[in-house]
Amino acid sequence: MTSSSYSALATAVTNAHKISLEGLFAEDASRPEHFSFEAAGLFFDFSKLHVTRAVLDAGVALASDMDFDAARRALFSGAIVNTTESRPAIHAALRGAGDSLLTDTALAEEVKAAGAALKAFAAAFAAGEIKTPDDEAYTSLIHLGIGGSALGPEMLVEVFGSLGLPKAIDAHVVSNIDASALVPVLDRCDPERTLVVLASKSFSTVETLTNAATVEAWMADAGVEQIRARMVAVTAAPQKARDFGLPDAQILAFPESVGGRYSVWSAVSVPAVLAYGYDAFAAFFDGAAAMDTHFKDTAPSGNIPFMAALMDLAYANALKADSRATFAYDDRLALLPAYLQQLETESNGKHVTASGAPLDLISSPVVWGGVGTDAQHAVFQLLHQGSHLVPTEFIAASKPGHPHGNHHQLLLSNCLAQSAALMRGRSVEQAAELLGTTPSDPVAIAKSFPGNRPSTTILMDRLTPSALGALLAFYEHRVFALGVLLGINPYDQMGVELGKEMAKGLEAYLAPDPPAPSQALDASTRALLKKIQGAA
Ligand code: F6P
């Protein structure tokens, strides 16, 4: 850490870690009041993090050094915050709270038009007006997209589908170029009565276009006619969708200034909207807009996404805890870790600042996780006793999404116990006493837990579309705030390009009757190609 505010933050968090979480609670039993916050219907308990008044003071100073207020205003007003691509990042405008703040009126109109087009399409579908060319109702929808064009809609389909809402269509999301993902979905669909959504911001992504071609071939093989009339494009490149052969009535466009991993608020979520209705999507917006208002209007010292970002920065850099694990104690959020992984690491996994200088800080934490309680029987060993320090995040709903017996009671008791156990640990003396042995007994040592392991608990009353909207907006703003603290641009993703380019150069070697691998390739890749070619 370089600036004096960074140094103050590092010192404060290192001191807090030395005192230990239990020590901090001993010093101040009111930590839950001081370090718990509520916004947009979500409750955030940060008291089991190594956050202290000194940490927050350093964070506030850092926010001032990095001109956090101006950066935040720039974000919401639609100024160019994605400097390498000369674009604003207008995802907040899509969900309402921000559109009146966009200074570019043409852009604000584009946002409104895109939202209205999705709403009208949803209404037409609900009214039974979107039919097959043979005038039959669609029974299945296959949504083809990848990354931001798949993870959000798939999670929405899962969550909305758990709420007891009437289902208008079976919606399937397929992302991988591995046809092993597509084939089982095709097996479950009727080619005559399947609506195909091609979701691609760029409308040039090889996975999505390859899957589209395979779906077309599947329909053609089944004798289906007018195949393109059964397709809808969701894209920020409508001309490419037209060139592909779709008329404007089958194109749902969204603005270029909405990043792929921020596009869950756009027509990219059409499978969930068609399957479960626009009202759920509107409630999803409302939750996010409430979080936008909190983030936009609250000073750093009480700003929830800012504080989460500050602790990400402090843990990764001062305490070398550069991964963060998120566990939803809610099976309906099983996709959340994958969603956050894309959102956070594709945004902030950068090695240079926005001005091109080398970044001398660890940028995004490595984001991973799973669902509780499954994960307790797998990775929690490492969280409790491994030699890594992993800030852990627990997400749970106070009330269950089902009526079944004591499942929720057991789920929540596990969730709360895990964060308490991570904090408290168990000394070797306590372990020895429990075993009736001495502290030097290797078994007592193995059964001791270091404790002092940080966690955040995020509670919602119930998992609703609104709560999910608030949660995802929280993570988006956390990413932005961390980007500001690091001085980086979270809104480009140049790091995904090199591998894509090189994949093109390898395709020929993996086709039937391939040439021998070129000497220009590295020796390892040449050897791997030869092995695969030999297996063909
Ligand atoms: O992996 C890079 C990426 O560009 C993501 O940012 C994006 O969400 C995904 O690919 C899909 O891109 P598109 O929506 O343009 O098909």
Coordinates of C-alpha atoms and ligand atoms in Angstrom, one line a residue:
M1 CA 0.0 0.0 0.0
T2 CA 1.4 3.4 -1.0
S3 CA -0.5 6.5 0.0
S4 CA -0.7 7.5 3.7
S5 CA -4.4 6.5 3.8
Y6 CA -3.6 3.1 2.4
S7 CA -1.0 2.7 5.1
A8 CA -3.4 3.9 7.8
L9 CA -5.9 1.3 6.5
A10 CA -3.3 -1.5 6.5
T11 CA -2.1 -0.6 10.0
A12 CA -5.7 -0.4 11.4
V13 CA -6.8 -3.7 10.0
T14 CA -3.6 -5.4 11.0
N15 CA -4.0 -4.1 14.5
A16 CA -7.6 -5.3 14.6
H17 CA -6.5 -8.7 13.4
K18 CA -3.8 -8.9 16.2
I19 CA -6.5 -8.0 18.8
S20 CA -8.7 -10.8 17.2
L21 CA -12.4 -10.7 16.6
E22 CA -13.2 -12.0 20.1
G23 CA -10.9 -9.4 21.5
L24 CA -12.7 -6.7 19.5
F25 CA -16.0 -7.9 20.9
A26 CA -14.5 -7.9 24.4
E27 CA -13.5 -4.3 23.9
D28 CA -16.9 -3.3 22.5
A29 CA -19.9 -5.6 23.1
S30 CA -22.0 -3.2 20.9
R31 CA -20.2 -4.2 17.8
P32 CA -23.4 -5.6 16.3
E33 CA -25.0 -2.2 16.6
H34 CA -22.0 -0.3 15.4
F35 CA -21.1 -2.5 12.5
S36 CA -24.5 -3.8 11.3
F37 CA -26.3 -1.9 8.6
E38 CA -29.6 -2.2 6.8
A39 CA -30.6 -1.1 3.3
A40 CA -33.2 -2.1 0.6
G41 CA -34.6 -4.8 2.9
L42 CA -31.2 -6.5 3.5
F43 CA -29.4 -6.7 6.8
F44 CA -25.6 -6.8 6.8
D45 CA -23.7 -7.9 9.8
F46 CA -20.1 -6.7 9.4
S47 CA -19.3 -7.1 13.1
K48 CA -17.4 -10.3 12.6
L49 CA -15.0 -8.6 10.2
H50 CA -11.8 -6.8 11.5
V51 CA -13.5 -3.5 11.0
T52 CA -13.0 -0.8 13.7
R53 CA -13.5 2.9 13.9
A54 CA -9.8 3.3 12.8
V55 CA -10.4 1.1 9.8
L56 CA -13.5 3.1 8.8
D57 CA -11.7 6.4 9.4
A58 CA -8.9 5.3 7.1
G59 CA -11.5 4.2 4.6
V60 CA -13.1 7.6 4.6
A61 CA -9.7 9.3 4.1
L62 CA -9.0 6.9 1.3
A63 CA -12.4 7.6 -0.3
S64 CA -11.5 11.3 -0.2
D65 CA -8.0 10.7 -1.7
M66 CA -9.6 8.7 -4.5
D67 CA -12.4 11.2 -5.1
F68 CA -15.0 8.6 -4.4
D69 CA -17.9 11.1 -4.4
A70 CA -17.0 12.4 -7.8
A71 CA -16.6 8.9 -9.2
R72 CA -20.0 7.9 -7.8
R73 CA -21.6 11.0 -9.4
A74 CA -19.9 10.2 -12.7
L75 CA -21.3 6.6 -12.6
F76 CA -24.9 7.6 -12.0
S77 CA -24.9 10.6 -14.4
G78 CA -23.7 8.4 -17.2
A79 CA -20.2 10.0 -17.6
I80 CA -17.5 7.9 -19.2
V81 CA -16.3 5.7 -16.5
N82 CA -15.2 2.9 -18.8
T83 CA -12.3 4.9 -20.1
T84 CA -10.6 2.3 -22.3
E85 CA -13.8 1.8 -24.2
S86 CA -15.0 5.4 -23.9
R87 CA -18.4 4.4 -22.5
P88 CA -20.5 5.1 -19.4
A89 CA -21.7 2.1 -17.3
I90 CA -25.5 2.6 -17.1
H91 CA -26.8 -0.6 -15.5
A92 CA -28.3 1.4 -12.6
A93 CA -30.3 3.5 -15.1
L94 CA -32.0 0.3 -16.4
R95 CA -33.7 -0.3 -13.1
G96 CA -35.1 3.1 -12.7
A97 CA -33.3 4.9 -10.0
G98 CA -30.6 6.2 -12.3
D99 CA -32.4 7.1 -15.5
S100 CA -33.4 10.6 -14.4
L101 CA -29.7 11.2 -13.6
L102 CA -28.3 10.4 -17.0
T103 CA -27.2 13.7 -18.4
D104 CA -27.3 12.4 -22.0
T105 CA -30.9 12.6 -22.9
A106 CA -30.6 10.5 -26.0
L107 CA -29.1 7.7 -23.8
A108 CA -31.9 8.1 -21.3
E109 CA -34.4 7.7 -24.2
E110 CA -32.6 4.6 -25.4
V111 CA -32.8 3.1 -21.9
K112 CA -36.5 3.9 -21.7
A113 CA -37.1 2.5 -25.1
A114 CA -35.2 -0.7 -24.4
G115 CA -37.2 -1.2 -21.1
A116 CA -40.5 -0.5 -22.9
A117 CA -39.8 -3.0 -25.7
L118 CA -39.1 -5.8 -23.2
K119 CA -42.2 -4.9 -21.3
A120 CA -44.3 -4.9 -24.5
F121 CA -42.8 -8.2 -25.6
A122 CA -43.6 -9.7 -22.2
A123 CA -47.2 -8.4 -22.4
A124 CA -47.6 -9.8 -25.9
F125 CA -46.3 -13.2 -24.8
A126 CA -48.6 -13.2 -21.8
A127 CA -51.5 -12.3 -24.0
G128 CA -50.7 -15.4 -26.2
E129 CA -49.7 -13.2 -29.2
I130 CA -46.2 -14.6 -29.6
K131 CA -46.8 -17.9 -31.3
T132 CA -45.1 -20.3 -33.6
P133 CA -45.4 -19.7 -37.4
D134 CA -48.1 -22.5 -37.3
D135 CA -50.0 -20.4 -34.8
E136 CA -49.3 -22.7 -31.8
A137 CA -48.2 -21.7 -28.4
Y138 CA -44.6 -22.2 -27.5
T139 CA -44.0 -24.8 -24.8
S140 CA -40.3 -24.4 -24.4
L141 CA -37.7 -21.7 -24.6
I142 CA -34.0 -22.3 -25.1
H143 CA -31.9 -19.3 -24.2
L144 CA -28.5 -19.4 -25.7
G145 CA -25.9 -17.0 -24.3
I146 CA -22.8 -17.2 -22.2
G147 CA -21.2 -15.3 -19.3
G148 CA -23.3 -12.2 -18.5
S149 CA -25.7 -13.3 -21.2
A150 CA -26.5 -16.5 -19.3
L151 CA -25.6 -16.5 -15.6
G152 CA -28.1 -13.8 -14.5
P153 CA -31.1 -15.1 -16.5
E154 CA -30.4 -18.7 -15.3
M155 CA -30.4 -17.6 -11.7
L156 CA -33.6 -15.6 -12.2
V157 CA -35.3 -18.5 -13.8
E158 CA -34.3 -20.6 -10.8
V159 CA -35.3 -18.1 -8.1
F160 CA -38.5 -16.9 -9.8
G161 CA -39.4 -20.5 -10.4
S162 CA -39.2 -21.2 -6.7
L163 CA -41.8 -18.6 -5.8
G164 CA -45.0 -20.5 -6.7
L165 CA -45.6 -18.1 -9.7
P166 CA -47.5 -19.7 -12.6
K167 CA -45.1 -20.9 -15.2
A168 CA -46.0 -19.8 -18.8
I169 CA -43.1 -21.7 -20.5
D170 CA -40.3 -24.1 -19.7
A171 CA -37.2 -22.0 -19.9
H172 CA -33.7 -23.6 -20.4
V173 CA -30.4 -21.7 -20.4
V174 CA -27.5 -23.2 -22.3
S175 CA -24.1 -21.5 -22.4
N176 CA -21.2 -23.9 -22.9
I177 CA -19.8 -24.6 -26.4
D178 CA -19.6 -28.2 -25.3
A179 CA -22.7 -29.7 -26.9
S180 CA -23.0 -32.0 -23.9
A181 CA -24.8 -29.0 -22.3
L182 CA -27.2 -28.5 -25.2
V183 CA -28.1 -32.1 -26.1
P184 CA -30.0 -32.9 -22.8
V185 CA -32.0 -29.7 -23.2
L186 CA -32.9 -30.5 -26.8
D187 CA -34.0 -33.9 -25.7
R188 CA -36.5 -32.2 -23.4
C189 CA -37.9 -29.8 -26.0
D190 CA -40.3 -30.1 -28.9
P191 CA -38.6 -28.6 -32.0
E192 CA -41.9 -27.5 -33.4
R193 CA -42.8 -25.5 -30.3
T194 CA -39.5 -24.1 -29.0
L195 CA -38.8 -20.4 -28.9
V196 CA -35.0 -19.7 -29.2
V197 CA -33.5 -16.7 -27.6
L198 CA -30.0 -15.7 -28.9
A199 CA -28.6 -13.5 -26.1
S200 CA -25.3 -11.9 -27.0
K201 CA -24.4 -8.3 -26.4
S202 CA -21.8 -8.4 -29.2
F203 CA -23.8 -10.9 -31.3
S204 CA -20.5 -12.4 -32.3
T205 CA -19.7 -14.8 -29.5
V206 CA -18.6 -18.2 -30.8
E207 CA -20.3 -20.3 -28.1
T208 CA -23.7 -18.7 -28.7
L209 CA -23.6 -18.7 -32.5
T210 CA -22.3 -22.3 -32.6
N211 CA -25.1 -23.4 -30.3
A212 CA -27.6 -21.5 -32.4
A213 CA -26.5 -23.3 -35.5
T214 CA -26.9 -26.6 -33.7
V215 CA -30.4 -25.7 -32.6
E216 CA -31.2 -24.7 -36.2
A217 CA -29.9 -28.1 -37.4
W218 CA -32.0 -29.9 -34.7
M219 CA -35.1 -28.1 -35.9
A220 CA -34.3 -28.7 -39.6
D221 CA -33.7 -32.4 -39.0
A222 CA -37.2 -32.5 -37.4
G223 CA -38.7 -30.9 -40.5
V224 CA -39.5 -27.6 -38.8
E225 CA -40.0 -24.8 -41.2
Q226 CA -39.4 -21.0 -40.9
I227 CA -36.8 -21.7 -38.2
R228 CA -35.6 -18.0 -37.9
A229 CA -39.2 -17.0 -37.3
R230 CA -38.9 -18.9 -34.0
M231 CA -35.9 -16.9 -32.8
V232 CA -35.5 -13.7 -30.8
A233 CA -32.2 -11.8 -30.5
V234 CA -31.2 -9.9 -27.4
T235 CA -28.3 -7.7 -28.2
A236 CA -26.5 -4.4 -28.2
A237 CA -25.5 -5.0 -31.8
P238 CA -28.9 -5.1 -33.5
Q239 CA -27.4 -4.7 -37.0
K240 CA -25.6 -8.0 -36.6
A241 CA -28.9 -9.7 -35.6
R242 CA -30.4 -8.2 -38.7
D243 CA -27.5 -9.5 -40.8
F244 CA -28.1 -12.9 -39.2
G245 CA -31.6 -12.7 -40.7
L246 CA -33.9 -11.5 -37.9
P247 CA -36.4 -8.7 -38.5
D248 CA -36.6 -5.8 -36.0
A249 CA -39.8 -7.3 -34.4
Q250 CA -37.6 -10.2 -33.2
I251 CA -34.8 -8.1 -31.8
L252 CA -34.7 -6.8 -28.3
A253 CA -31.9 -4.3 -28.2
F254 CA -30.2 -2.9 -25.1
P255 CA -27.6 0.0 -24.9
E256 CA -24.0 -0.7 -25.6
S257 CA -23.1 1.0 -22.3
V258 CA -24.6 -1.9 -20.4
G259 CA -21.7 -4.3 -19.6
G260 CA -22.4 -8.0 -20.3
R261 CA -22.0 -8.9 -16.6
Y262 CA -24.3 -6.1 -15.7
S263 CA -27.0 -7.0 -18.2
V264 CA -29.3 -9.0 -16.0
W265 CA -31.4 -5.8 -15.8
S266 CA -31.9 -5.8 -19.6
A267 CA -33.9 -8.0 -22.0
V268 CA -31.1 -10.6 -21.4
S269 CA -33.4 -11.8 -18.6
V270 CA -36.2 -12.5 -21.1
P271 CA -36.5 -16.2 -20.2
A272 CA -37.4 -15.4 -16.6
V273 CA -39.7 -12.6 -17.7
L274 CA -41.6 -14.8 -20.2
A275 CA -41.7 -17.8 -17.9
Y276 CA -42.8 -16.0 -14.7
G277 CA -44.2 -12.6 -15.7
Y278 CA -43.0 -9.0 -15.8
D279 CA -44.3 -8.2 -12.3
A280 CA -41.5 -10.4 -10.7
F281 CA -39.0 -8.6 -12.9
A282 CA -40.4 -5.2 -11.9
A283 CA -40.0 -6.2 -8.2
F284 CA -36.4 -7.3 -8.9
F285 CA -35.8 -3.7 -10.3
D286 CA -37.4 -2.1 -7.2
G287 CA -35.0 -3.9 -4.8
A288 CA -32.0 -2.9 -6.9
A289 CA -33.2 0.7 -7.2
A290 CA -33.5 0.9 -3.4
M291 CA -29.9 -0.3 -3.1
D292 CA -28.9 2.2 -5.7
T293 CA -30.5 5.0 -3.6
H294 CA -28.6 3.8 -0.5
F295 CA -25.3 3.6 -2.4
K296 CA -25.8 6.9 -4.2
D297 CA -26.8 9.0 -1.2
T298 CA -24.9 7.5 1.8
A299 CA -21.6 8.8 2.9
P300 CA -18.7 6.3 2.9
S301 CA -18.8 5.8 6.7
G302 CA -22.3 4.2 6.5
N303 CA -22.3 3.1 2.9
I304 CA -22.7 -0.7 2.8
P305 CA -21.2 -1.5 -0.6
F306 CA -18.3 0.9 0.1
M307 CA -17.5 -0.8 3.4
A308 CA -17.6 -4.2 1.9
A309 CA -15.2 -3.0 -0.8
L310 CA -12.9 -1.4 1.8
M311 CA -12.7 -4.7 3.7
D312 CA -12.0 -6.6 0.4
L313 CA -9.1 -4.2 -0.2
A314 CA -7.8 -4.4 3.4
Y315 CA -8.0 -8.2 3.7
A316 CA -6.4 -8.8 0.3
N317 CA -3.6 -6.3 0.7
A318 CA -2.8 -5.9 4.4
L319 CA -3.6 -9.5 5.5
K320 CA -2.9 -11.3 2.3
A321 CA -6.4 -12.8 2.4
D322 CA -6.9 -12.5 -1.3
S323 CA -9.8 -14.9 -1.8
R324 CA -13.4 -14.4 -0.6
A325 CA -15.9 -17.2 -0.2
T326 CA -19.6 -16.7 -0.5
F327 CA -22.1 -19.3 0.7
A328 CA -25.8 -18.9 0.2
Y329 CA -27.7 -20.9 2.8
D330 CA -30.4 -21.2 0.2
D331 CA -30.3 -23.8 -2.5
R332 CA -32.2 -21.5 -4.9
L333 CA -29.1 -19.3 -5.0
A334 CA -26.7 -22.1 -6.0
L335 CA -25.7 -20.1 -9.1
L336 CA -24.8 -17.0 -7.0
P337 CA -21.1 -17.8 -6.5
A338 CA -20.7 -18.3 -10.3
Y339 CA -22.6 -15.1 -11.0
L340 CA -20.4 -13.2 -8.5
Q341 CA -17.3 -14.7 -9.8
Q342 CA -17.9 -13.2 -13.2
L343 CA -19.2 -9.9 -11.9
E344 CA -16.3 -9.3 -9.5
T345 CA -13.3 -11.0 -11.1
E346 CA -14.1 -10.0 -14.7
S347 CA -14.6 -6.4 -13.5
N348 CA -11.7 -6.0 -11.1
G349 CA -9.2 -8.6 -12.1
K350 CA -6.8 -6.0 -13.4
H351 CA -3.0 -5.4 -13.3
V352 CA -3.0 -1.8 -14.3
T353 CA -4.7 1.4 -13.1
A354 CA -7.2 3.3 -15.3
S355 CA -4.3 5.6 -16.4
G356 CA -2.2 2.6 -17.4
A357 CA 0.3 2.5 -14.5
P358 CA 1.1 -0.8 -13.0
L359 CA -1.2 -1.6 -10.0
D360 CA 0.9 -2.3 -6.9
L361 CA -2.1 -3.7 -5.0
I362 CA -4.0 -7.0 -5.2
S363 CA -7.1 -6.2 -7.2
S364 CA -10.2 -8.4 -7.1
P365 CA -10.4 -11.0 -4.4
V366 CA -10.6 -14.5 -6.0
V367 CA -14.3 -15.1 -5.5
W368 CA -15.6 -18.6 -4.9
G369 CA -18.2 -20.3 -2.8
G370 CA -21.1 -22.7 -2.8
V371 CA -24.3 -23.4 -0.9
G372 CA -24.8 -24.3 2.7
T373 CA -25.0 -26.8 4.1
D374 CA -23.4 -28.8 1.2
A375 CA -20.2 -26.8 1.4
Q376 CA -19.8 -27.5 5.1
H377 CA -19.1 -31.1 4.1
A378 CA -16.4 -30.1 1.7
V379 CA -14.5 -26.8 1.8
F380 CA -15.3 -25.7 5.4
Q381 CA -12.4 -27.8 6.7
L382 CA -10.1 -25.4 4.9
L383 CA -12.0 -22.4 6.1
H384 CA -11.8 -23.5 9.8
Q385 CA -8.4 -25.1 10.0
G386 CA -6.5 -24.4 6.7
S387 CA -3.5 -22.1 6.7
H388 CA -5.3 -19.6 4.5
L389 CA -7.3 -16.7 5.8
V390 CA -10.5 -16.5 3.8
P391 CA -13.1 -13.8 4.6
T392 CA -16.3 -15.7 4.2
E393 CA -19.8 -14.5 3.4
F394 CA -23.1 -16.1 4.5
I395 CA -26.3 -15.2 2.9
A396 CA -29.6 -16.5 4.2
A397 CA -33.4 -15.7 4.4
S398 CA -35.0 -15.6 7.8
K399 CA -38.1 -17.3 6.4
P400 CA -38.1 -20.4 4.2
G401 CA -39.3 -20.7 0.7
H402 CA -41.1 -24.0 1.5
P403 CA -43.4 -25.4 4.2
H404 CA -41.3 -28.4 5.2
G405 CA -40.8 -29.3 8.8
N406 CA -37.6 -28.2 10.6
H407 CA -35.4 -27.9 7.5
H408 CA -35.1 -24.2 7.7
Q409 CA -34.4 -24.2 11.5
L410 CA -31.5 -26.6 10.9
L411 CA -30.3 -24.7 7.9
L412 CA -30.1 -21.4 9.8
S413 CA -28.7 -22.9 12.9
N414 CA -25.8 -24.2 10.7
C415 CA -25.4 -20.9 9.0
L416 CA -25.1 -19.0 12.3
A417 CA -23.0 -21.6 13.9
Q418 CA -20.4 -21.6 11.1
S419 CA -19.7 -17.8 11.4
A420 CA -19.6 -18.0 15.2
A421 CA -17.2 -21.0 15.0
L422 CA -14.9 -19.3 12.5
M423 CA -14.7 -16.3 14.8
R424 CA -14.3 -18.2 18.1
G425 CA -12.3 -21.2 17.2
R426 CA -11.3 -23.7 19.9
S427 CA -8.0 -23.4 21.8
V428 CA -5.8 -26.5 22.2
E429 CA -6.5 -26.3 26.0
Q430 CA -10.2 -26.5 25.4
A431 CA -9.8 -29.3 22.9
A432 CA -7.5 -31.2 25.4
E433 CA -10.1 -30.7 28.2
L434 CA -12.9 -32.1 26.0
L435 CA -10.7 -35.1 25.2
G436 CA -9.5 -35.5 28.7
T437 CA -5.9 -35.3 27.5
T438 CA -3.0 -32.7 27.6
P439 CA -2.5 -29.8 25.2
S440 CA 0.6 -31.5 23.8
D441 CA -1.5 -34.4 22.6
P442 CA -1.4 -34.3 18.8
V443 CA -5.0 -35.2 18.7
A444 CA -5.9 -32.2 20.9
I445 CA -3.8 -30.0 18.6
A446 CA -5.5 -31.4 15.5
K447 CA -8.9 -30.8 17.1
S448 CA -8.1 -27.1 17.9
F449 CA -9.3 -24.3 15.7
P450 CA -7.4 -21.0 15.4
G451 CA -10.5 -18.8 15.2
N452 CA -10.3 -15.1 14.4
R453 CA -11.6 -15.9 10.9
P454 CA -13.7 -13.1 9.5
S455 CA -17.2 -13.4 8.1
T456 CA -20.1 -11.3 6.9
T457 CA -23.7 -12.4 7.3
I458 CA -26.3 -11.0 4.9
L459 CA -29.9 -11.6 5.9
M460 CA -33.1 -11.0 4.0
D461 CA -36.6 -11.6 5.3
R462 CA -37.5 -13.9 2.4
L463 CA -35.8 -14.6 -0.9
T464 CA -38.0 -12.5 -3.2
P465 CA -37.3 -10.9 -6.5
S466 CA -36.9 -7.6 -4.7
A467 CA -34.4 -9.1 -2.2
L468 CA -32.4 -10.6 -5.0
G469 CA -32.4 -7.3 -6.9
A470 CA -31.1 -5.5 -3.8
L471 CA -28.4 -8.2 -3.3
L472 CA -27.1 -8.1 -6.9
A473 CA -27.1 -4.3 -6.9
F474 CA -25.1 -4.4 -3.6
Y475 CA -22.4 -6.6 -5.3
E476 CA -22.3 -4.3 -8.4
H477 CA -21.7 -1.3 -6.3
R478 CA -19.2 -3.1 -4.2
V479 CA -17.3 -3.8 -7.4
F480 CA -17.5 -0.2 -8.4
A481 CA -16.3 1.0 -5.0
L482 CA -13.4 -1.4 -5.0
G483 CA -12.5 -0.2 -8.5
V484 CA -12.4 3.4 -7.2
L485 CA -10.3 2.5 -4.2
L486 CA -7.9 0.7 -6.5
G487 CA -8.0 3.4 -9.2
I488 CA -8.8 0.8 -11.9
N489 CA -11.5 0.6 -14.6
P490 CA -13.9 -2.2 -13.6
Y491 CA -15.9 -2.0 -16.9
D492 CA -13.6 -3.4 -19.6
Q493 CA -12.5 -7.1 -19.8
M494 CA -9.6 -7.1 -22.2
G495 CA -8.1 -10.1 -20.4
V496 CA -10.6 -12.5 -22.0
E497 CA -9.4 -11.6 -25.5
L498 CA -6.0 -13.2 -25.9
G499 CA -7.2 -16.7 -25.3
K500 CA -10.1 -16.3 -27.7
E501 CA -7.8 -15.0 -30.4
M502 CA -5.4 -17.9 -29.9
A503 CA -8.3 -20.4 -29.9
K504 CA -9.1 -19.3 -33.5
G505 CA -5.5 -20.1 -34.6
L506 CA -5.8 -23.6 -33.2
E507 CA -9.2 -24.6 -34.7
A508 CA -7.6 -26.0 -37.9
Y509 CA -5.4 -28.4 -36.0
L510 CA -8.5 -29.9 -34.4
A511 CA -10.6 -30.3 -37.5
P512 CA -10.8 -33.6 -39.5
D513 CA -7.6 -34.3 -41.4
P514 CA -5.6 -31.6 -39.5
P515 CA -2.2 -30.3 -40.6
A516 CA 0.8 -31.0 -38.3
P517 CA 1.1 -28.4 -35.6
S518 CA 3.0 -25.3 -36.7
Q519 CA 6.5 -24.8 -35.3
A520 CA 5.3 -21.2 -34.4
L521 CA 3.3 -22.8 -31.6
D522 CA 4.9 -23.3 -28.2
A523 CA 6.2 -26.8 -27.6
S524 CA 3.7 -27.7 -24.9
T525 CA 0.7 -26.8 -27.2
R526 CA 2.3 -28.7 -30.1
A527 CA 2.7 -31.8 -28.0
L528 CA -0.9 -31.6 -26.7
L529 CA -2.2 -31.1 -30.2
K530 CA -0.3 -34.1 -31.4
K531 CA -1.7 -36.2 -28.5
I532 CA -5.3 -35.2 -29.4
Q533 CA -4.7 -35.7 -33.2
G534 CA -3.3 -39.1 -32.4
A535 CA -6.4 -40.0 -30.5
A536 CA -8.7 -39.0 -33.4
Ligands
F6P1 O1 -16.1 -13.5 -21.6 C1 -16.2 -12.2 -22.1 C2 -17.6 -11.8 -22.3 O2 -17.4 -10.7 -23.2 C3 -18.4 -11.4 -21.1 O3 -18.0 -10.2 -20.6 C4 -19.8 -11.5 -21.6 O4 -20.7 -11.5 -20.6 C5 -19.7 -12.8 -22.4 O5 -18.4 -12.8 -23.0 C6 -20.7 -13.0 -23.5 O6 -20.6 -11.9 -24.5 P1 -21.8 -11.6 -25.4 O7 -22.9 -11.2 -24.6 O8 -21.3 -10.5 -26.3 O9 -22.1 -12.8 -26.2

